[in-house]
């Protein structure tokens, strides 16, 4: 697969409202979008740091993967998202062929009109890994 850059770092939080002042007033970053991703049961807030984005993730349901992670004591960086240039679906086939455990067998819709898929942290050096690309327009 061809990874071109880190697209974003996902940061899990109990409340976006509670942590946004740190990112905006102390680090001087600007939140440019708030979006709910129903499929992932999260509300997201995006801030840009140069080319890389920070995605703050607040669960919208106790069933959310982020809610479960927070409940088990998770804090801070939740996942790293890599932009794939030659297709997420193709990258999943390649990863599975290299015995990487897939969470998503096929890409799903993510925030910012991206197509996303996750690889299981047990086969990615402990880092929950997202692969993403802009959704294809039909
Ligand atoms: N980073 C690293 N390791 C993680 C992790 C994370 N974010 N979340 C869970 N794990 C580890 C746990 O610590 C646990 O390890 P141990 O067994 O050593 O304790 C292991 O993964 C558990 O794995 P599991 O039993 O297979 O699965 P869980 O029910 O705990 O769920 C995971 C974990 C990663 C499969 C689940 O969170 C998932 O499917 N994530 C993908 C979707 C997602 O995270 N969506 C939210 C973001 C959406 C967005 O960005 O739009």
Coordinates of C-alpha atoms and ligand atoms in Angstrom, one line a residue:
X1 CA 0.0 0.0 0.0
X2 CA 1.1 3.5 -0.5
X3 CA 0.8 5.7 2.6
X4 CA 1.3 9.4 1.8
X5 CA 1.1 11.0 5.2
X6 CA -0.5 10.9 8.6
X7 CA -4.0 12.2 8.1
X8 CA -4.9 12.7 11.7
X9 CA -4.4 11.6 15.3
X10 CA -7.6 10.5 17.0
X11 CA -7.8 11.7 20.7
X12 CA -10.5 10.1 22.9
X13 CA -12.3 12.5 25.3
X14 CA -15.3 12.4 27.6
X15 CA -16.3 15.8 26.5
X16 CA -15.2 17.9 23.6
X17 CA -16.5 21.1 25.3
X18 CA -14.4 20.4 28.3
X19 CA -11.1 20.0 26.5
X20 CA -11.5 22.4 23.5
X21 CA -10.2 25.4 25.6
X22 CA -6.9 23.7 26.1
X23 CA -6.4 23.1 22.3
X24 CA -7.7 26.5 21.3
X25 CA -6.7 28.9 24.1
X26 CA -3.4 27.3 25.2
X27 CA -2.1 25.7 22.0
X28 CA -3.7 28.3 19.8
X29 CA -5.2 25.8 17.4
X30 CA -8.6 26.4 15.8
X31 CA -11.5 23.9 15.7
X32 CA -12.8 24.2 12.1
X33 CA -15.4 21.5 12.1
X34 CA -17.7 19.5 14.5
X35 CA -19.4 16.5 13.0
X36 CA -21.3 13.5 14.3
X37 CA -20.3 10.2 12.8
X38 CA -23.4 8.0 13.4
X39 CA -21.8 4.9 12.1
X40 CA -19.0 5.1 14.7
X41 CA -21.2 6.5 17.5
X42 CA -18.9 9.5 18.0
X43 CA -19.0 13.3 17.9
X44 CA -15.8 14.7 16.4
X45 CA -14.0 18.0 16.5
X46 CA -11.2 18.7 14.0
X47 CA -8.2 21.0 14.5
X48 CA -5.4 21.5 12.0
X49 CA -1.7 21.4 12.9
X50 CA 0.1 22.1 9.6
X51 CA -0.9 19.2 7.3
X52 CA -1.9 16.9 10.2
X53 CA -5.3 17.1 11.9
X54 CA -6.3 16.3 15.4
X55 CA -9.7 14.6 15.7
X56 CA -11.2 14.8 19.2
X57 CA -13.6 11.9 19.7
X58 CA -16.5 12.1 22.1
X59 CA -18.7 9.0 22.4
X60 CA -22.4 9.5 21.6
X61 CA -23.4 6.1 23.0
X62 CA -22.1 3.7 25.7
X63 CA -21.9 1.2 22.8
X64 CA -19.3 3.3 21.1
X65 CA -15.7 1.9 20.7
X66 CA -14.4 5.1 22.2
X67 CA -16.8 4.9 25.2
X68 CA -15.6 1.3 25.9
X69 CA -12.0 2.4 25.6
X70 CA -12.5 5.3 28.0
X71 CA -14.3 3.1 30.4
X72 CA -11.3 0.7 30.5
X73 CA -9.0 3.6 31.4
X74 CA -8.0 4.7 27.9
X75 CA -6.7 8.3 27.7
X76 CA -5.1 10.5 25.1
X77 CA -4.2 9.2 21.6
X78 CA -6.8 6.6 20.6
X79 CA -5.7 5.9 17.0
X80 CA -3.4 7.0 14.2
X81 CA -4.9 7.5 10.8
X82 CA -2.8 7.1 7.7
X83 CA -3.9 8.5 4.3
X84 CA -3.7 5.7 1.7
X85 CA -3.1 6.8 -1.9
X86 CA -4.0 3.7 -3.8
X87 CA -7.3 2.7 -2.1
X88 CA -8.4 1.6 1.3
X89 CA -10.1 -1.5 0.0
X90 CA -6.9 -2.6 -1.8
X91 CA -4.9 -1.9 1.3
X92 CA -7.1 -4.1 3.4
X93 CA -6.7 -7.0 1.0
X94 CA -2.9 -6.5 1.1
X95 CA -2.8 -6.2 4.9
X96 CA -5.0 -9.4 5.4
X97 CA -2.6 -11.2 3.0
X98 CA 0.2 -10.2 5.3
X99 CA -1.7 -11.7 8.3
X100 CA -2.8 -8.4 9.8
X101 CA -6.1 -8.7 11.7
X102 CA -8.7 -6.5 10.2
X103 CA -11.4 -4.8 12.2
X104 CA -13.2 -3.7 9.1
X105 CA -13.2 -6.1 6.1
X106 CA -14.4 -3.3 3.8
X107 CA -14.2 0.5 4.1
X108 CA -16.9 2.5 5.9
X109 CA -18.0 6.1 6.0
X110 CA -16.0 8.3 8.4
X111 CA -15.9 12.0 9.2
X112 CA -14.9 14.6 6.6
X113 CA -16.3 12.5 3.7
X114 CA -13.6 10.0 4.1
X115 CA -13.7 6.3 3.6
X116 CA -12.1 4.5 6.6
X117 CA -11.1 1.1 7.9
X118 CA -9.4 0.0 11.1
X119 CA -6.6 -2.6 11.7
X120 CA -6.6 -4.3 15.0
X121 CA -4.0 -3.0 17.5
X122 CA -3.0 -6.6 18.4
X123 CA -1.3 -6.9 15.0
X124 CA -0.2 -3.3 14.5
X125 CA 2.4 -2.8 17.3
X126 CA -0.3 -1.9 19.7
X127 CA -1.4 1.2 17.7
X128 CA -5.1 1.2 16.7
X129 CA -4.5 2.0 13.0
X130 CA -7.0 3.7 10.6
X131 CA -6.5 3.7 6.9
X132 CA -8.4 6.5 5.0
X133 CA -9.0 8.1 1.7
X134 CA -11.5 10.6 0.4
X135 CA -14.9 8.9 -0.4
X136 CA -15.2 8.2 -4.1
X137 CA -17.9 10.2 -5.8
X138 CA -20.2 8.3 -8.1
Ligands
LIG1 N1 -5.4 1.5 21.0 C1 -4.6 0.4 21.3 N2 -5.1 -0.8 21.9 C2 -6.4 -0.8 22.1 C3 -7.3 0.3 21.8 C4 -6.7 1.5 21.2 N3 -7.5 2.5 20.9 N4 -8.5 -0.1 22.1 C5 -8.5 -1.4 22.6 N5 -7.2 -1.8 22.6 C6 -6.7 -3.1 23.0 C7 -7.2 -3.3 24.5 O1 -6.3 -2.7 25.4 C8 -7.1 -4.8 24.5 O2 -5.8 -5.3 24.8 P1 -5.5 -6.3 26.0 O3 -6.2 -7.6 25.5 O4 -4.0 -6.5 25.9 O5 -6.0 -5.7 27.2 C9 -7.5 -5.2 23.1 O6 -7.3 -4.1 22.3 C10 -9.0 -5.7 23.1 O7 -9.3 -6.1 21.9 P2 -10.7 -6.8 21.6 O8 -11.2 -7.6 22.8 O9 -10.6 -7.5 20.3 O10 -11.7 -5.5 21.3 P3 -12.4 -4.4 22.2 O11 -13.8 -4.8 22.4 O12 -11.7 -4.0 23.4 O13 -12.3 -3.2 21.1 C11 -11.2 -2.4 19.2 C12 -11.1 -2.8 20.6 C13 -9.9 -1.7 18.8 C14 -11.4 -3.7 18.4 C15 -12.5 -1.5 19.0 O14 -12.3 -0.3 19.7 C16 -12.7 -1.1 17.5 O15 -13.3 -1.8 16.8 N6 -12.2 0.1 17.1 C17 -12.4 0.6 15.7 C18 -13.5 1.6 15.6 C19 -13.2 2.8 16.4 O16 -12.3 2.9 17.2 N7 -14.1 3.9 16.2 C20 -13.9 5.1 16.8 C21 -13.2 6.2 16.0 C22 -14.1 6.6 14.8 C23 -13.6 7.7 14.0 O17 -12.4 8.0 14.0 O18 -14.4 8.2 13.2

